[in-house]
PDB file of C-alpha atoms in Angstrom:
ATOM      1  CA  ASN K   1      75.669 115.609 103.310  1.00  0.00           C
ATOM      2  CA  ALA K   2      75.946 112.012 103.974  1.00  0.00           C
ATOM      3  CA  GLY K   3      78.509 110.884 101.384  1.00  0.00           C
ATOM      4  CA  VAL K   4      79.358 107.192 102.010  1.00  0.00           C
ATOM      5  CA  THR K   5      77.251 105.379 104.749  1.00  0.00           C
ATOM      6  CA  GLN K   6      78.233 101.923 105.999  1.00  0.00           C
ATOM      7  CA  THR K   7      75.945  99.711 108.165  1.00  0.00           C
ATOM      8  CA  PRO K   8      76.300  98.313 110.670  1.00  0.00           C
ATOM      9  CA  LYS K   9      79.157 100.024 112.513  1.00  0.00           C
ATOM     10  CA  PHE K  10      80.038  97.065 114.741  1.00  0.00           C
ATOM     11  CA  ARG K  11      79.159  93.430 114.632  1.00  0.00           C
ATOM     12  CA  VAL K  12      80.186  90.256 116.405  1.00  0.00           C
ATOM     13  CA  LEU K  13      79.704  86.976 114.656  1.00  0.00           C
ATOM     14  CA  LYS K  14      80.271  83.307 115.530  1.00  0.00           C
ATOM     15  CA  THR K  15      82.490  81.187 113.132  1.00  0.00           C
ATOM     16  CA  GLY K  16      80.250  79.885 110.249  1.00  0.00           C
ATOM     17  CA  GLN K  17      77.608  82.523 110.441  1.00  0.00           C
ATOM     18  CA  SER K  18      76.720  84.702 107.548  1.00  0.00           C
ATOM     19  CA  MET K  19      76.117  88.377 107.176  1.00  0.00           C
ATOM     20  CA  THR K  20      75.871  91.254 104.741  1.00  0.00           C
ATOM     21  CA  LEU K  21      77.607  94.674 105.049  1.00  0.00           C
ATOM     22  CA  LEU K  22      75.829  97.445 103.308  1.00  0.00           C
ATOM     23  CA  CYS K  23      77.432 100.540 101.638  1.00  0.00           C
ATOM     24  CA  ALA K  24      75.394 103.424 100.312  1.00  0.00           C
ATOM     25  CA  GLN K  25      76.625 106.477  98.574  1.00  0.00           C
ATOM     26  CA  ASP K  26      74.637 109.630  97.517  1.00  0.00           C
ATOM     27  CA  MET K  27      77.233 111.154  95.131  1.00  0.00           C
ATOM     28  CA  ASN K  28      76.191 109.394  91.992  1.00  0.00           C
ATOM     29  CA  HIS K  29      79.610 107.905  91.679  1.00  0.00           C
ATOM     30  CA  GLU K  30      80.121 104.980  89.218  1.00  0.00           C
ATOM     31  CA  TYR K  31      82.864 103.288  91.068  1.00  0.00           C
ATOM     32  CA  MET K  32      82.615 101.584  94.393  1.00  0.00           C
ATOM     33  CA  TYR K  33      85.104  99.539  96.394  1.00  0.00           C
ATOM     34  CA  TRP K  34      85.381  97.342  99.579  1.00  0.00           C
ATOM     35  CA  TYR K  35      88.608  97.212 101.536  1.00  0.00           C
ATOM     36  CA  ARG K  36      89.683  95.572 104.706  1.00  0.00           C
ATOM     37  CA  GLN K  37      92.194  97.181 107.102  1.00  0.00           C
ATOM     38  CA  ASP K  38      94.344  95.065 109.392  1.00  0.00           C
ATOM     39  CA  PRO K  39      97.046  96.264 111.773  1.00  0.00           C
ATOM     40  CA  GLY K  40     100.340  96.845 110.000  1.00  0.00           C
ATOM     41  CA  MET K  41      98.809  95.898 106.545  1.00  0.00           C
ATOM     42  CA  GLY K  42      97.322  99.204 105.317  1.00  0.00           C
ATOM     43  CA  LEU K  43      94.055  98.635 103.249  1.00  0.00           C
ATOM     44  CA  ARG K  44      93.696  95.798 100.935  1.00  0.00           C
ATOM     45  CA  LEU K  45      91.091  95.668  98.169  1.00  0.00           C
ATOM     46  CA  ILE K  46      88.469  92.976  98.363  1.00  0.00           C
ATOM     47  CA  HIS K  47      86.151  93.674  95.512  1.00  0.00           C
ATOM     48  CA  TYR K  48      85.178  96.618  93.403  1.00  0.00           C
ATOM     49  CA  SER K  49      82.573  97.657  90.917  1.00  0.00           C
ATOM     50  CA  VAL K  50      82.814 100.014  87.918  1.00  0.00           C
ATOM     51  CA  GLY K  51      79.102 100.254  87.537  1.00  0.00           C
ATOM     52  CA  GLU K  52      75.649  98.935  88.295  1.00  0.00           C
ATOM     53  CA  GLY K  53      75.511  95.247  87.744  1.00  0.00           C
ATOM     54  CA  THR K  54      79.185  94.695  87.498  1.00  0.00           C
ATOM     55  CA  THR K  55      81.710  93.477  90.097  1.00  0.00           C
ATOM     56  CA  ALA K  56      85.354  92.364  90.026  1.00  0.00           C
ATOM     57  CA  LYS K  57      87.881  90.751  92.302  1.00  0.00           C
ATOM     58  CA  GLY K  58      90.598  92.724  94.097  1.00  0.00           C
ATOM     59  CA  GLU K  59      93.674  91.618  96.046  1.00  0.00           C
ATOM     60  CA  VAL K  60      91.945  89.526  98.663  1.00  0.00           C
ATOM     61  CA  PRO K  61      88.506  88.302  97.410  1.00  0.00           C
ATOM     62  CA  ASP K  62      88.410  84.817  98.906  1.00  0.00           C
ATOM     63  CA  GLY K  63      85.616  84.237 101.331  1.00  0.00           C
ATOM     64  CA  TYR K  64      83.593  87.304 100.291  1.00  0.00           C
ATOM     65  CA  ASN K  65      80.915  87.960  97.714  1.00  0.00           C
ATOM     66  CA  VAL K  66      79.538  91.228  96.429  1.00  0.00           C
ATOM     67  CA  SER K  67      76.565  92.640  94.542  1.00  0.00           C
ATOM     68  CA  ARG K  68      75.737  96.020  92.979  1.00  0.00           C
ATOM     69  CA  LEU K  69      72.079  95.790  92.013  1.00  0.00           C
ATOM     70  CA  LYS K  70      71.604  99.546  92.320  1.00  0.00           C
ATOM     71  CA  LYS K  71      74.204 102.219  91.438  1.00  0.00           C
ATOM     72  CA  GLN K  72      74.166 103.773  94.987  1.00  0.00           C
ATOM     73  CA  ASN K  73      74.503 100.440  96.909  1.00  0.00           C
ATOM     74  CA  PHE K  74      77.368  97.988  97.144  1.00  0.00           C
ATOM     75  CA  LEU K  75      76.850  94.896  99.410  1.00  0.00           C
ATOM     76  CA  LEU K  76      79.661  92.774 100.869  1.00  0.00           C
ATOM     77  CA  GLY K  77      78.654  89.304 101.986  1.00  0.00           C
ATOM     78  CA  LEU K  78      80.387  86.717 104.146  1.00  0.00           C
ATOM     79  CA  GLU K  79      78.751  83.305 103.528  1.00  0.00           C
ATOM     80  CA  SER K  80      80.545  81.365 106.314  1.00  0.00           C
ATOM     81  CA  ALA K  81      82.605  83.697 108.597  1.00  0.00           C
ATOM     82  CA  ALA K  82      86.100  82.748 109.744  1.00  0.00           C
ATOM     83  CA  PRO K  83      88.192  84.198 112.585  1.00  0.00           C
ATOM     84  CA  SER K  84      90.622  85.439 109.840  1.00  0.00           C
ATOM     85  CA  GLN K  85      87.980  87.753 108.498  1.00  0.00           C
ATOM     86  CA  THR K  86      88.028  89.772 111.785  1.00  0.00           C
ATOM     87  CA  SER K  87      88.886  93.207 110.610  1.00  0.00           C
ATOM     88  CA  VAL K  88      87.701  96.661 109.951  1.00  0.00           C
ATOM     89  CA  TYR K  89      85.921  96.947 106.593  1.00  0.00           C
ATOM     90  CA  PHE K  90      85.788 100.192 104.548  1.00  0.00           C
ATOM     91  CA  CYS K  91      83.637 101.029 101.575  1.00  0.00           C
ATOM     92  CA  ALA K  92      84.623 103.847  99.163  1.00  0.00           C
ATOM     93  CA  SER K  93      83.332 105.412  96.035  1.00  0.00           C
ATOM     94  CA  SER K  94      84.701 107.647  93.236  1.00  0.00           C
ATOM     95  CA  TRP K  95      84.012 109.162  89.900  1.00  0.00           C
ATOM     96  CA  VAL K  96      85.399 107.537  86.764  1.00  0.00           C
ATOM     97  CA  GLY K  97      89.139 107.836  86.169  1.00  0.00           C
ATOM     98  CA  SER K  98      92.219 106.787  87.976  1.00  0.00           C
ATOM     99  CA  ASN K  99      93.056 110.383  89.009  1.00  0.00           C
ATOM    100  CA  GLN K 100      89.819 110.699  90.881  1.00  0.00           C
ATOM    101  CA  PRO K 101      90.004 110.463  94.790  1.00  0.00           C
ATOM    102  CA  GLN K 102      87.987 107.898  96.629  1.00  0.00           C
ATOM    103  CA  HIS K 103      85.599 108.855  99.349  1.00  0.00           C
ATOM    104  CA  PHE K 104      85.426 106.578 102.329  1.00  0.00           C
ATOM    105  CA  GLY K 105      82.715 105.563 104.795  1.00  0.00           C
ATOM    106  CA  ASP K 106      83.481 105.348 108.501  1.00  0.00           C
ATOM    107  CA  GLY K 107      84.015 101.563 108.446  1.00  0.00           C
ATOM    108  CA  THR K 108      82.442  98.454 110.018  1.00  0.00           C
ATOM    109  CA  ARG K 109      84.335  96.723 112.804  1.00  0.00           C
ATOM    110  CA  LEU K 110      83.667  93.052 112.479  1.00  0.00           C
ATOM    111  CA  SER K 111      84.837  90.369 114.995  1.00  0.00           C
ATOM    112  CA  ILE K 112      84.502  86.676 114.375  1.00  0.00           C
ATOM    113  CA  LEU K 113      84.715  84.458 117.389  1.00  0.00           C
TER     114      LEU K 113
ATOM    115  CA  GLY V   1     103.404  94.726  90.393  1.00  0.00           C
ATOM    116  CA  ASP V   2     102.724  98.249  91.633  1.00  0.00           C
ATOM    117  CA  SER V   3     103.645  99.047  95.286  1.00  0.00           C
ATOM    118  CA  VAL V   4     104.008 101.798  97.863  1.00  0.00           C
ATOM    119  CA  THR V   5     106.461 101.964 100.615  1.00  0.00           C
ATOM    120  CA  GLN V   6     106.225 104.549 103.414  1.00  0.00           C
ATOM    121  CA  MET V   7     108.202 105.143 106.516  1.00  0.00           C
ATOM    122  CA  GLU V   8     107.192 103.085 109.511  1.00  0.00           C
ATOM    123  CA  GLY V   9     106.001 104.808 112.525  1.00  0.00           C
ATOM    124  CA  PRO V  10     104.978 105.692 114.948  1.00  0.00           C
ATOM    125  CA  VAL V  11     106.359 109.219 114.655  1.00  0.00           C
ATOM    126  CA  THR V  12     106.141 111.497 117.758  1.00  0.00           C
ATOM    127  CA  LEU V  13     106.714 115.138 117.395  1.00  0.00           C
ATOM    128  CA  SER V  14     106.370 118.267 119.594  1.00  0.00           C
ATOM    129  CA  GLU V  15     103.760 120.922 118.500  1.00  0.00           C
ATOM    130  CA  GLU V  16     105.291 123.353 115.856  1.00  0.00           C
ATOM    131  CA  ALA V  17     107.895 120.833 114.821  1.00  0.00           C
ATOM    132  CA  PHE V  18     108.643 120.153 111.138  1.00  0.00           C
ATOM    133  CA  LEU V  19     107.061 116.926 109.772  1.00  0.00           C
ATOM    134  CA  THR V  20     108.293 114.670 106.879  1.00  0.00           C
ATOM    135  CA  ILE V  21     106.792 111.275 106.107  1.00  0.00           C
ATOM    136  CA  ASN V  22     108.620 109.542 103.355  1.00  0.00           C
ATOM    137  CA  CYS V  23     106.794 107.756 100.571  1.00  0.00           C
ATOM    138  CA  THR V  24     108.271 105.887  97.521  1.00  0.00           C
ATOM    139  CA  TYR V  25     106.511 104.036  94.799  1.00  0.00           C
ATOM    140  CA  THR V  26     106.867 101.384  92.121  1.00  0.00           C
ATOM    141  CA  ALA V  27     104.586 101.548  89.104  1.00  0.00           C
ATOM    142  CA  THR V  28     104.774 100.435  85.498  1.00  0.00           C
ATOM    143  CA  GLY V  29     102.386 103.169  84.197  1.00  0.00           C
ATOM    144  CA  TYR V  30     101.959 106.861  85.045  1.00  0.00           C
ATOM    145  CA  PRO V  31     100.281 106.764  88.396  1.00  0.00           C
ATOM    146  CA  SER V  32      98.378 109.524  90.340  1.00  0.00           C
ATOM    147  CA  LEU V  33      99.515 109.800  93.839  1.00  0.00           C
ATOM    148  CA  PHE V  34      97.531 110.571  96.968  1.00  0.00           C
ATOM    149  CA  TRP V  35      97.940 111.211 100.743  1.00  0.00           C
ATOM    150  CA  TYR V  36      94.988 110.124 102.869  1.00  0.00           C
ATOM    151  CA  VAL V  37      94.550 110.848 106.560  1.00  0.00           C
ATOM    152  CA  GLN V  38      92.667 108.703 109.089  1.00  0.00           C
ATOM    153  CA  TYR V  39      91.605 110.157 112.428  1.00  0.00           C
ATOM    154  CA  PRO V  40      90.750 107.766 115.296  1.00  0.00           C
ATOM    155  CA  GLY V  41      87.531 105.846 114.730  1.00  0.00           C
ATOM    156  CA  GLU V  42      86.917 107.427 111.263  1.00  0.00           C
ATOM    157  CA  GLY V  43      87.364 106.450 107.621  1.00  0.00           C
ATOM    158  CA  LEU V  44      90.047 107.840 105.374  1.00  0.00           C
ATOM    159  CA  GLN V  45      89.923 111.409 104.030  1.00  0.00           C
ATOM    160  CA  LEU V  46      91.708 112.749 101.072  1.00  0.00           C
ATOM    161  CA  LEU V  47      94.482 115.085 102.208  1.00  0.00           C
ATOM    162  CA  LEU V  48      96.126 115.979  98.886  1.00  0.00           C
ATOM    163  CA  LYS V  49      96.839 114.592  95.435  1.00  0.00           C
ATOM    164  CA  ALA V  50      99.151 114.979  92.432  1.00  0.00           C
ATOM    165  CA  THR V  51      98.432 113.616  88.994  1.00  0.00           C
ATOM    166  CA  LYS V  52     101.602 114.161  87.049  1.00  0.00           C
ATOM    167  CA  ALA V  53     105.345 114.592  87.541  1.00  0.00           C
ATOM    168  CA  ASP V  54     106.436 117.838  89.301  1.00  0.00           C
ATOM    169  CA  ASP V  55     102.859 118.529  90.451  1.00  0.00           C
ATOM    170  CA  LYS V  56     102.645 119.779  94.006  1.00  0.00           C
ATOM    171  CA  GLY V  57      99.625 118.908  96.087  1.00  0.00           C
ATOM    172  CA  SER V  58      98.771 120.977  99.122  1.00  0.00           C
ATOM    173  CA  ASN V  59      96.061 121.230 101.773  1.00  0.00           C
ATOM    174  CA  LYS V  60      95.779 122.384 105.376  1.00  0.00           C
ATOM    175  CA  GLY V  61      99.472 123.295 105.455  1.00  0.00           C
ATOM    176  CA  PHE V  62     100.608 119.874 104.219  1.00  0.00           C
ATOM    177  CA  GLU V  63     102.512 119.550 100.847  1.00  0.00           C
ATOM    178  CA  ALA V  64     103.867 116.780  98.751  1.00  0.00           C
ATOM    179  CA  THR V  65     105.611 117.099  95.301  1.00  0.00           C
ATOM    180  CA  TYR V  66     105.438 114.206  92.754  1.00  0.00           C
ATOM    181  CA  ARG V  67     109.044 113.308  91.952  1.00  0.00           C
ATOM    182  CA  LYS V  68     109.290 110.956  88.931  1.00  0.00           C
ATOM    183  CA  GLU V  69     113.043 110.837  89.002  1.00  0.00           C
ATOM    184  CA  THR V  70     113.191 109.518  92.541  1.00  0.00           C
ATOM    185  CA  THR V  71     109.678 107.849  92.452  1.00  0.00           C
ATOM    186  CA  SER V  72     108.787 109.722  95.604  1.00  0.00           C
ATOM    187  CA  PHE V  73     105.948 111.614  97.116  1.00  0.00           C
ATOM    188  CA  HIS V  74     107.035 112.806 100.553  1.00  0.00           C
ATOM    189  CA  LEU V  75     104.540 114.525 102.895  1.00  0.00           C
ATOM    190  CA  GLU V  76     105.731 117.637 104.645  1.00  0.00           C
ATOM    191  CA  LYS V  77     104.331 120.219 106.994  1.00  0.00           C
ATOM    192  CA  GLY V  78     106.255 123.175 108.431  1.00  0.00           C
ATOM    193  CA  SER V  79     104.510 123.311 111.926  1.00  0.00           C
ATOM    194  CA  VAL V  80     102.408 120.544 113.177  1.00  0.00           C
ATOM    195  CA  GLN V  81      99.529 120.832 115.661  1.00  0.00           C
ATOM    196  CA  VAL V  82      98.104 118.453 118.141  1.00  0.00           C
ATOM    197  CA  SER V  83      95.016 118.099 115.934  1.00  0.00           C
ATOM    198  CA  ASP V  84      97.329 116.580 113.238  1.00  0.00           C
ATOM    199  CA  SER V  85      97.630 113.386 115.288  1.00  0.00           C
ATOM    200  CA  ALA V  86      96.335 110.620 112.917  1.00  0.00           C
ATOM    201  CA  VAL V  87      97.473 107.874 110.662  1.00  0.00           C
ATOM    202  CA  TYR V  88      98.722 108.994 107.217  1.00  0.00           C
ATOM    203  CA  PHE V  89      98.481 106.746 104.098  1.00  0.00           C
ATOM    204  CA  CYS V  90     100.327 107.221 100.855  1.00  0.00           C
ATOM    205  CA  ALA V  91      98.591 105.620  97.838  1.00  0.00           C
ATOM    206  CA  LEU V  92      98.830 105.409  94.086  1.00  0.00           C
ATOM    207  CA  SER V  93      96.416 104.818  91.302  1.00  0.00           C
ATOM    208  CA  ASP V  94      97.799 103.485  88.145  1.00  0.00           C
ATOM    209  CA  TYR V  95      97.003 105.713  85.177  1.00  0.00           C
ATOM    210  CA  GLY V  96      97.146 102.689  82.857  1.00  0.00           C
ATOM    211  CA  GLY V  97      94.218 101.020  84.617  1.00  0.00           C
ATOM    212  CA  SER V  98      90.673 102.103  84.119  1.00  0.00           C
ATOM    213  CA  GLN V  99      89.263 101.111  87.504  1.00  0.00           C
ATOM    214  CA  GLY V 100      91.026 103.706  89.610  1.00  0.00           C
ATOM    215  CA  ASN V 101      92.105 101.089  92.152  1.00  0.00           C
ATOM    216  CA  LEU V 102      94.248 102.366  94.889  1.00  0.00           C
ATOM    217  CA  ILE V 103      97.353 100.667  96.276  1.00  0.00           C
ATOM    218  CA  PHE V 104      98.156 101.919  99.771  1.00  0.00           C
ATOM    219  CA  GLY V 105     101.247 101.966 101.938  1.00  0.00           C
ATOM    220  CA  LYS V 106     100.911 100.485 105.387  1.00  0.00           C
ATOM    221  CA  GLY V 107     100.317 103.798 107.046  1.00  0.00           C
ATOM    222  CA  THR V 108     102.322 106.006 109.369  1.00  0.00           C
ATOM    223  CA  LYS V 109     100.970 106.955 112.851  1.00  0.00           C
ATOM    224  CA  LEU V 110     101.769 110.486 113.862  1.00  0.00           C
ATOM    225  CA  SER V 111     101.360 111.677 117.452  1.00  0.00           C
ATOM    226  CA  VAL V 112     101.952 115.369 118.216  1.00  0.00           C
ATOM    227  CA  LYS V 113     102.521 116.318 121.897  1.00  0.00           C
ATOM    228  CA  PRO V 114     101.580 119.797 123.205  1.00  0.00           C
TER     229      PRO V 114
END
């Protein structure tokens, strides 16, 4: 009964390093999303995907890239990490349709020094 | 653009007190409305939803009614428990969009004391 699984759970990077966050869902959902959560800001959408092989920009896409090569996986990449990208990152997935709830992973806590 | 405004916290209540967390929205289309809850160290979980005007969502003793005339979706619970301590997020998804993107309020932290 995994749902949405994010790896890693914690990571510390130095400025300029790169890394990839992995999101996997086992519910056969079409839509997947990446958010960042910062204190007092709620959740803000970084990128999303409406199907395998498709991606689109959200509210705060700068400094991030994504890929959806397989339906069940959605990768978020940081090519050159900056301290401003210190945040908690959440992945979510959902069925097609704006009235469908999103299912969230437990988050990745990322610190950029 | 679309937006969600919810009351700022933190909110501190005694066990068995009545809870209201206000949420109002601005949308150009016909949004679906959601309340999510986040327990410490966890991701967000759907608490309840409503997809059209006058719908009432309910779950675990929590309720919220979709009020189109006041553009509101206030969360209520008649008697809170210590286990309800969490951060609560109001969110909307614009019916006019096909992607189902959610727009979140900033969250309200609730602490319930025994």
